[in-house]
Amino acid sequence: MKMKKMLALLSAMVMAGALASCGKDLSGSVSEESQESSSVETEEVSEESSEDTVSEEASSEAEESSVPEQLPRDVGAVDSNALDFEDEDMHTLHQMGGGGDEADVELSIVDLDGDKKVKVHALKGSEDDKFGVVKLVFNLPEVLGLENVGNIGHISVDFTCIANDMWLNDDGSESLVVGNFLGALAGNIASAKGTDEEGNVIQNEWAIHYEFAYQEWNHEEASWRCETDVPALLPANGYAANDEGTTLVIMRWAQKNDVDFYIDNVTFYDKDGNSMAIQGASAAPEETAE
């Protein structure tokens, strides 16, 4: 009888140990699988979070790049003899007549952040038209003196463009950008005369000195310094000092969007590279000794 009880007790102890051992193994297995699963889920979440961050950064950069930026108006050092319009005088600047493809313009001297410039606002003929060619003229004998215009060897002009309306892109979207600024610096060929059909002298012929093409598609405002040598390979390409009709012509080609441009720091240099004084310009104030 005692033997049977001892055998039963021993059997019960063996089964309990086996169950305990199985429970320990199962517990360990479940824990490892749980840890691995948790680790995988964490990595996936981390990767998704990282991808979201990269996506947000890329989206932010794309949005920033699509927003027009304003370029500085400062185009560099200004020569002391530059015609800078600070005296609020146009210095003979006016629209060239002709009645061809020219746009009518409104000229005014305005202040842009403390700097006086000539504002050129082209007028549209009709809603369906482009803004026509802008043609403006300086009378050089009055600007420099008749005796000096034959010495002109180089010309520099600063331009600023500011968009007034939206530019229609090829994909149908719109952007407030300048788009482009295309035109020329030109002048009459003072050594050669133009004549009418009857042979009468009517005016000096003129020719392009330099054709410029600035294309800042991503900005609503942009500034450029445009400069050129005055051609002197042939006598007719230079300016003559004996003709009162000698001119500098500034032209902007026709364009589809409304952009004002501003003229500043018109500077003339002689054939030796020295800047030429503007007639009627205020004398620079004398330095006082301390």
PDB file of N, CA, C and O in Angstrom, residues 198-250:
ATOM      1  N   GLU A 198      13.960 111.772-101.782  1.00  0.00           N
ATOM      2  CA  GLU A 198      14.395 112.890-102.614  1.00  0.00           C
ATOM      3  C   GLU A 198      15.841 113.292-102.322  1.00  0.00           C
ATOM      4  O   GLU A 198      16.350 114.268-102.891  1.00  0.00           O
ATOM      5  N   GLY A 199      16.486 112.572-101.443  1.00  0.00           N
ATOM      6  CA  GLY A 199      17.881 112.852-101.156  1.00  0.00           C
ATOM      7  C   GLY A 199      18.100 113.886-100.081  1.00  0.00           C
ATOM      8  O   GLY A 199      19.240 114.303 -99.840  1.00  0.00           O
ATOM      9  N   ASN A 200      17.036 114.293 -99.422  1.00  0.00           N
ATOM     10  CA  ASN A 200      17.170 115.272 -98.360  1.00  0.00           C
ATOM     11  C   ASN A 200      17.635 114.594 -97.067  1.00  0.00           C
ATOM     12  O   ASN A 200      17.164 113.508 -96.718  1.00  0.00           O
ATOM     13  N   VAL A 201      18.559 115.234 -96.376  1.00  0.00           N
ATOM     14  CA  VAL A 201      19.024 114.709 -95.099  1.00  0.00           C
ATOM     15  C   VAL A 201      17.899 114.843 -94.083  1.00  0.00           C
ATOM     16  O   VAL A 201      17.359 115.931 -93.876  1.00  0.00           O
ATOM     17  N   ILE A 202      17.516 113.745 -93.467  1.00  0.00           N
ATOM     18  CA  ILE A 202      16.409 113.792 -92.508  1.00  0.00           C
ATOM     19  C   ILE A 202      16.876 113.558 -91.071  1.00  0.00           C
ATOM     20  O   ILE A 202      16.370 114.165 -90.136  1.00  0.00           O
ATOM     21  N   GLN A 203      17.821 112.696 -90.889  1.00  0.00           N
ATOM     22  CA  GLN A 203      18.332 112.441 -89.541  1.00  0.00           C
ATOM     23  C   GLN A 203      19.560 111.557 -89.635  1.00  0.00           C
ATOM     24  O   GLN A 203      19.866 111.015 -90.705  1.00  0.00           O
ATOM     25  N   ASN A 204      20.248 111.420 -88.544  1.00  0.00           N
ATOM     26  CA  ASN A 204      21.383 110.498 -88.529  1.00  0.00           C
ATOM     27  C   ASN A 204      20.885 109.067 -88.565  1.00  0.00           C
ATOM     28  O   ASN A 204      19.872 108.719 -87.958  1.00  0.00           O
ATOM     29  N   GLU A 205      21.602 108.237 -89.295  1.00  0.00           N
ATOM     30  CA  GLU A 205      21.300 106.815 -89.230  1.00  0.00           C
ATOM     31  C   GLU A 205      21.707 106.307 -87.859  1.00  0.00           C
ATOM     32  O   GLU A 205      22.493 106.911 -87.158  1.00  0.00           O
ATOM     33  N   TRP A 206      21.156 105.175 -87.461  1.00  0.00           N
ATOM     34  CA  TRP A 206      21.528 104.616 -86.160  1.00  0.00           C
ATOM     35  C   TRP A 206      21.681 103.110 -86.269  1.00  0.00           C
ATOM     36  O   TRP A 206      21.194 102.476 -87.200  1.00  0.00           O
ATOM     37  N   ALA A 207      22.355 102.550 -85.308  1.00  0.00           N
ATOM     38  CA  ALA A 207      22.622 101.112 -85.332  1.00  0.00           C
ATOM     39  C   ALA A 207      22.742 100.592 -83.916  1.00  0.00           C
ATOM     40  O   ALA A 207      22.952 101.349 -82.972  1.00  0.00           O
ATOM     41  N   ILE A 208      22.600  99.287 -83.776  1.00  0.00           N
ATOM     42  CA  ILE A 208      22.693  98.647 -82.464  1.00  0.00           C
ATOM     43  C   ILE A 208      24.162  98.518 -82.049  1.00  0.00           C
ATOM     44  O   ILE A 208      24.998  98.039 -82.805  1.00  0.00           O
ATOM     45  N   HIS A 209      24.461  98.984 -80.854  1.00  0.00           N
ATOM     46  CA  HIS A 209      25.787  98.791 -80.286  1.00  0.00           C
ATOM     47  C   HIS A 209      25.887  97.416 -79.614  1.00  0.00           C
ATOM     48  O   HIS A 209      26.886  96.729 -79.728  1.00  0.00           O
ATOM     49  N   TYR A 210      24.830  97.064 -78.906  1.00  0.00           N
ATOM     50  CA  TYR A 210      24.871  95.820 -78.123  1.00  0.00           C
ATOM     51  C   TYR A 210      23.452  95.330 -77.882  1.00  0.00           C
ATOM     52  O   TYR A 210      22.584  96.085 -77.463  1.00  0.00           O
ATOM     53  N   GLU A 211      23.187  94.057 -78.190  1.00  0.00           N
ATOM     54  CA  GLU A 211      21.879  93.453 -77.945  1.00  0.00           C
ATOM     55  C   GLU A 211      21.965  92.552 -76.722  1.00  0.00           C
ATOM     56  O   GLU A 211      22.784  91.640 -76.682  1.00  0.00           O
ATOM     57  N   PHE A 212      21.143  92.833 -75.699  1.00  0.00           N
ATOM     58  CA  PHE A 212      21.226  92.061 -74.459  1.00  0.00           C
ATOM     59  C   PHE A 212      20.039  91.104 -74.335  1.00  0.00           C
ATOM     60  O   PHE A 212      18.971  91.319 -74.925  1.00  0.00           O
ATOM     61  N   ALA A 213      20.251  90.041 -73.593  1.00  0.00           N
ATOM     62  CA  ALA A 213      19.207  89.042 -73.346  1.00  0.00           C
ATOM     63  C   ALA A 213      19.407  88.477 -71.954  1.00  0.00           C
ATOM     64  O   ALA A 213      20.247  87.598 -71.744  1.00  0.00           O
ATOM     65  N   TYR A 214      18.651  88.990 -70.990  1.00  0.00           N
ATOM     66  CA  TYR A 214      18.703  88.502 -69.617  1.00  0.00           C
ATOM     67  C   TYR A 214      17.419  87.723 -69.352  1.00  0.00           C
ATOM     68  O   TYR A 214      16.328  88.218 -69.607  1.00  0.00           O
ATOM     69  N   GLN A 215      17.569  86.516 -68.820  1.00  0.00           N
ATOM     70  CA  GLN A 215      16.396  85.673 -68.603  1.00  0.00           C
ATOM     71  C   GLN A 215      16.397  85.129 -67.186  1.00  0.00           C
ATOM     72  O   GLN A 215      16.959  84.089 -66.918  1.00  0.00           O
ATOM     73  N   GLU A 216      15.755  85.855 -66.271  1.00  0.00           N
ATOM     74  CA  GLU A 216      15.621  85.433 -64.872  1.00  0.00           C
ATOM     75  C   GLU A 216      14.196  84.943 -64.669  1.00  0.00           C
ATOM     76  O   GLU A 216      13.334  85.655 -64.185  1.00  0.00           O
ATOM     77  N   TRP A 217      13.961  83.691 -65.037  1.00  0.00           N
ATOM     78  CA  TRP A 217      12.597  83.169 -65.027  1.00  0.00           C
ATOM     79  C   TRP A 217      12.061  82.931 -63.618  1.00  0.00           C
ATOM     80  O   TRP A 217      10.869  82.804 -63.426  1.00  0.00           O
ATOM     81  N   ASN A 218      12.927  82.844 -62.606  1.00  0.00           N
ATOM     82  CA  ASN A 218      12.488  82.418 -61.277  1.00  0.00           C
ATOM     83  C   ASN A 218      12.356  83.547 -60.267  1.00  0.00           C
ATOM     84  O   ASN A 218      12.254  83.282 -59.078  1.00  0.00           O
ATOM     85  N   HIS A 219      12.359  84.788 -60.716  1.00  0.00           N
ATOM     86  CA  HIS A 219      12.329  85.889 -59.770  1.00  0.00           C
ATOM     87  C   HIS A 219      11.334  86.965 -60.201  1.00  0.00           C
ATOM     88  O   HIS A 219      11.179  87.240 -61.379  1.00  0.00           O
ATOM     89  N   GLU A 220      10.672  87.549 -59.218  1.00  0.00           N
ATOM     90  CA  GLU A 220       9.722  88.620 -59.521  1.00  0.00           C
ATOM     91  C   GLU A 220      10.427  89.957 -59.684  1.00  0.00           C
ATOM     92  O   GLU A 220       9.850  90.930 -60.134  1.00  0.00           O
ATOM     93  N   GLU A 221      11.711  90.006 -59.326  1.00  0.00           N
ATOM     94  CA  GLU A 221      12.499  91.217 -59.472  1.00  0.00           C
ATOM     95  C   GLU A 221      13.937  90.840 -59.761  1.00  0.00           C
ATOM     96  O   GLU A 221      14.449  89.849 -59.228  1.00  0.00           O
ATOM     97  N   ALA A 222      14.586  91.589 -60.643  1.00  0.00           N
ATOM     98  CA  ALA A 222      15.976  91.286 -60.971  1.00  0.00           C
ATOM     99  C   ALA A 222      16.681  92.546 -61.437  1.00  0.00           C
ATOM    100  O   ALA A 222      16.048  93.469 -61.945  1.00  0.00           O
ATOM    101  N   SER A 223      17.999  92.583 -61.249  1.00  0.00           N
ATOM    102  CA  SER A 223      18.801  93.734 -61.663  1.00  0.00           C
ATOM    103  C   SER A 223      19.991  93.270 -62.490  1.00  0.00           C
ATOM    104  O   SER A 223      20.540  92.190 -62.247  1.00  0.00           O
ATOM    105  N   TRP A 224      20.385  94.102 -63.455  1.00  0.00           N
ATOM    106  CA  TRP A 224      21.522  93.788 -64.304  1.00  0.00           C
ATOM    107  C   TRP A 224      22.302  95.062 -64.608  1.00  0.00           C
ATOM    108  O   TRP A 224      21.721  96.150 -64.660  1.00  0.00           O
ATOM    109  N   ARG A 225      23.583  94.908 -64.832  1.00  0.00           N
ATOM    110  CA  ARG A 225      24.406  95.988 -65.381  1.00  0.00           C
ATOM    111  C   ARG A 225      24.731  95.619 -66.820  1.00  0.00           C
ATOM    112  O   ARG A 225      25.343  94.582 -67.091  1.00  0.00           O
ATOM    113  N   CYS A 226      24.293  96.463 -67.735  1.00  0.00           N
ATOM    114  CA  CYS A 226      24.494  96.209 -69.164  1.00  0.00           C
ATOM    115  C   CYS A 226      25.529  97.205 -69.676  1.00  0.00           C
ATOM    116  O   CYS A 226      25.361  98.416 -69.501  1.00  0.00           O
ATOM    117  N   GLU A 227      26.586  96.714 -70.284  1.00  0.00           N
ATOM    118  CA  GLU A 227      27.600  97.628 -70.792  1.00  0.00           C
ATOM    119  C   GLU A 227      28.199  97.115 -72.089  1.00  0.00           C
ATOM    120  O   GLU A 227      28.204  95.922 -72.367  1.00  0.00           O
ATOM    121  N   THR A 228      28.685  98.054 -72.873  1.00  0.00           N
ATOM    122  CA  THR A 228      29.215  97.695 -74.182  1.00  0.00           C
ATOM    123  C   THR A 228      30.210  98.744 -74.658  1.00  0.00           C
ATOM    124  O   THR A 228      30.106  99.919 -74.313  1.00  0.00           O
ATOM    125  N   ASP A 229      31.163  98.286 -75.449  1.00  0.00           N
ATOM    126  CA  ASP A 229      32.017  99.219 -76.172  1.00  0.00           C
ATOM    127  C   ASP A 229      31.218  99.788 -77.338  1.00  0.00           C
ATOM    128  O   ASP A 229      30.381  99.094 -77.931  1.00  0.00           O
ATOM    129  N   VAL A 230      31.460 101.048 -77.663  1.00  0.00           N
ATOM    130  CA  VAL A 230      30.841 101.630 -78.850  1.00  0.00           C
ATOM    131  C   VAL A 230      31.685 101.221 -80.048  1.00  0.00           C
ATOM    132  O   VAL A 230      32.892 101.496 -80.071  1.00  0.00           O
ATOM    133  N   PRO A 231      31.095 100.541 -81.025  1.00  0.00           N
ATOM    134  CA  PRO A 231      31.892 100.053 -82.161  1.00  0.00           C
ATOM    135  C   PRO A 231      32.643 101.192 -82.836  1.00  0.00           C
ATOM    136  O   PRO A 231      32.106 102.264 -83.061  1.00  0.00           O
ATOM    137  N   ALA A 232      33.889 100.947 -83.161  1.00  0.00           N
ATOM    138  CA  ALA A 232      34.705 101.977 -83.799  1.00  0.00           C
ATOM    139  C   ALA A 232      35.558 101.394 -84.922  1.00  0.00           C
ATOM    140  O   ALA A 232      36.588 101.954 -85.276  1.00  0.00           O
ATOM    141  N   LEU A 233      35.135 100.243 -85.455  1.00  0.00           N
ATOM    142  CA  LEU A 233      35.910  99.607 -86.517  1.00  0.00           C
ATOM    143  C   LEU A 233      35.819 100.406 -87.811  1.00  0.00           C
ATOM    144  O   LEU A 233      36.753 100.431 -88.606  1.00  0.00           O
ATOM    145  N   LEU A 234      34.682 101.052 -88.008  1.00  0.00           N
ATOM    146  CA  LEU A 234      34.486 101.889 -89.182  1.00  0.00           C
ATOM    147  C   LEU A 234      34.160 103.303 -88.715  1.00  0.00           C
ATOM    148  O   LEU A 234      33.559 103.489 -87.655  1.00  0.00           O
ATOM    149  N   PRO A 235      34.506 104.319 -89.478  1.00  0.00           N
ATOM    150  CA  PRO A 235      34.216 105.697 -89.068  1.00  0.00           C
ATOM    151  C   PRO A 235      32.731 105.923 -88.772  1.00  0.00           C
ATOM    152  O   PRO A 235      32.388 106.653 -87.856  1.00  0.00           O
ATOM    153  N   ALA A 236      31.871 105.272 -89.512  1.00  0.00           N
ATOM    154  CA  ALA A 236      30.433 105.496 -89.338  1.00  0.00           C
ATOM    155  C   ALA A 236      29.879 104.858 -88.068  1.00  0.00           C
ATOM    156  O   ALA A 236      28.749 105.130 -87.674  1.00  0.00           O
ATOM    157  N   ASN A 237      30.674 103.999 -87.421  1.00  0.00           N
ATOM    158  CA  ASN A 237      30.170 103.321 -86.228  1.00  0.00           C
ATOM    159  C   ASN A 237      30.381 104.115 -84.949  1.00  0.00           C
ATOM    160  O   ASN A 237      29.856 103.767 -83.904  1.00  0.00           O
ATOM    161  N   GLY A 238      31.167 105.149 -85.012  1.00  0.00           N
ATOM    162  CA  GLY A 238      31.438 105.920 -83.819  1.00  0.00           C
ATOM    163  C   GLY A 238      30.539 107.145 -83.737  1.00  0.00           C
ATOM    164  O   GLY A 238      29.760 107.443 -84.639  1.00  0.00           O
ATOM    165  N   TYR A 239      30.636 107.852 -82.626  1.00  0.00           N
ATOM    166  CA  TYR A 239      29.904 109.100 -82.480  1.00  0.00           C
ATOM    167  C   TYR A 239      30.757 110.254 -83.008  1.00  0.00           C
ATOM    168  O   TYR A 239      31.980 110.261 -82.864  1.00  0.00           O
ATOM    169  N   ALA A 240      30.082 111.242 -83.591  1.00  0.00           N
ATOM    170  CA  ALA A 240      30.787 112.415 -84.097  1.00  0.00           C
ATOM    171  C   ALA A 240      30.552 113.589 -83.166  1.00  0.00           C
ATOM    172  O   ALA A 240      29.466 113.748 -82.605  1.00  0.00           O
ATOM    173  N   ALA A 241      31.564 114.407 -83.009  1.00  0.00           N
ATOM    174  CA  ALA A 241      31.480 115.542 -82.091  1.00  0.00           C
ATOM    175  C   ALA A 241      30.964 116.805 -82.781  1.00  0.00           C
ATOM    176  O   ALA A 241      31.003 117.885 -82.206  1.00  0.00           O
ATOM    177  N   ASN A 242      30.464 116.664 -84.003  1.00  0.00           N
ATOM    178  CA  ASN A 242      30.001 117.842 -84.723  1.00  0.00           C
ATOM    179  C   ASN A 242      28.538 117.747 -85.111  1.00  0.00           C
ATOM    180  O   ASN A 242      28.082 118.444 -86.017  1.00  0.00           O
ATOM    181  N   ASP A 243      27.819 116.871 -84.446  1.00  0.00           N
ATOM    182  CA  ASP A 243      26.415 116.681 -84.808  1.00  0.00           C
ATOM    183  C   ASP A 243      25.533 116.779 -83.573  1.00  0.00           C
ATOM    184  O   ASP A 243      25.659 115.992 -82.632  1.00  0.00           O
ATOM    185  N   GLU A 244      24.631 117.719 -83.562  1.00  0.00           N
ATOM    186  CA  GLU A 244      23.788 117.945 -82.393  1.00  0.00           C
ATOM    187  C   GLU A 244      22.719 116.874 -82.217  1.00  0.00           C
ATOM    188  O   GLU A 244      22.051 116.825 -81.195  1.00  0.00           O
ATOM    189  N   GLY A 245      22.543 116.002 -83.207  1.00  0.00           N
ATOM    190  CA  GLY A 245      21.522 114.961 -83.102  1.00  0.00           C
ATOM    191  C   GLY A 245      22.026 113.628 -82.591  1.00  0.00           C
ATOM    192  O   GLY A 245      21.327 112.622 -82.645  1.00  0.00           O
ATOM    193  N   THR A 246      23.249 113.606 -82.070  1.00  0.00           N
ATOM    194  CA  THR A 246      23.830 112.349 -81.587  1.00  0.00           C
ATOM    195  C   THR A 246      23.021 111.805 -80.417  1.00  0.00           C
ATOM    196  O   THR A 246      22.726 112.526 -79.464  1.00  0.00           O
ATOM    197  N   THR A 247      22.683 110.500 -80.458  1.00  0.00           N
ATOM    198  CA  THR A 247      21.803 109.922 -79.438  1.00  0.00           C
ATOM    199  C   THR A 247      22.306 108.582 -78.907  1.00  0.00           C
ATOM    200  O   THR A 247      23.071 107.877 -79.565  1.00  0.00           O
ATOM    201  N   LEU A 248      21.826 108.271 -77.715  1.00  0.00           N
ATOM    202  CA  LEU A 248      21.892 106.910 -77.174  1.00  0.00           C
ATOM    203  C   LEU A 248      20.458 106.418 -77.101  1.00  0.00           C
ATOM    204  O   LEU A 248      19.579 107.092 -76.549  1.00  0.00           O
ATOM    205  N   VAL A 249      20.208 105.248 -77.672  1.00  0.00           N
ATOM    206  CA  VAL A 249      18.864 104.677 -77.695  1.00  0.00           C
ATOM    207  C   VAL A 249      18.835 103.429 -76.813  1.00  0.00           C
ATOM    208  O   VAL A 249      19.712 102.570 -76.926  1.00  0.00           O
ATOM    209  N   ILE A 250      17.846 103.347 -75.933  1.00  0.00           N
ATOM    210  CA  ILE A 250      17.619 102.158 -75.102  1.00  0.00           C
ATOM    211  C   ILE A 250      16.322 101.515 -75.563  1.00  0.00           C
ATOM    212  O   ILE A 250      15.269 102.167 -75.583  1.00  0.00           O
TER     213      ILE A 250
END
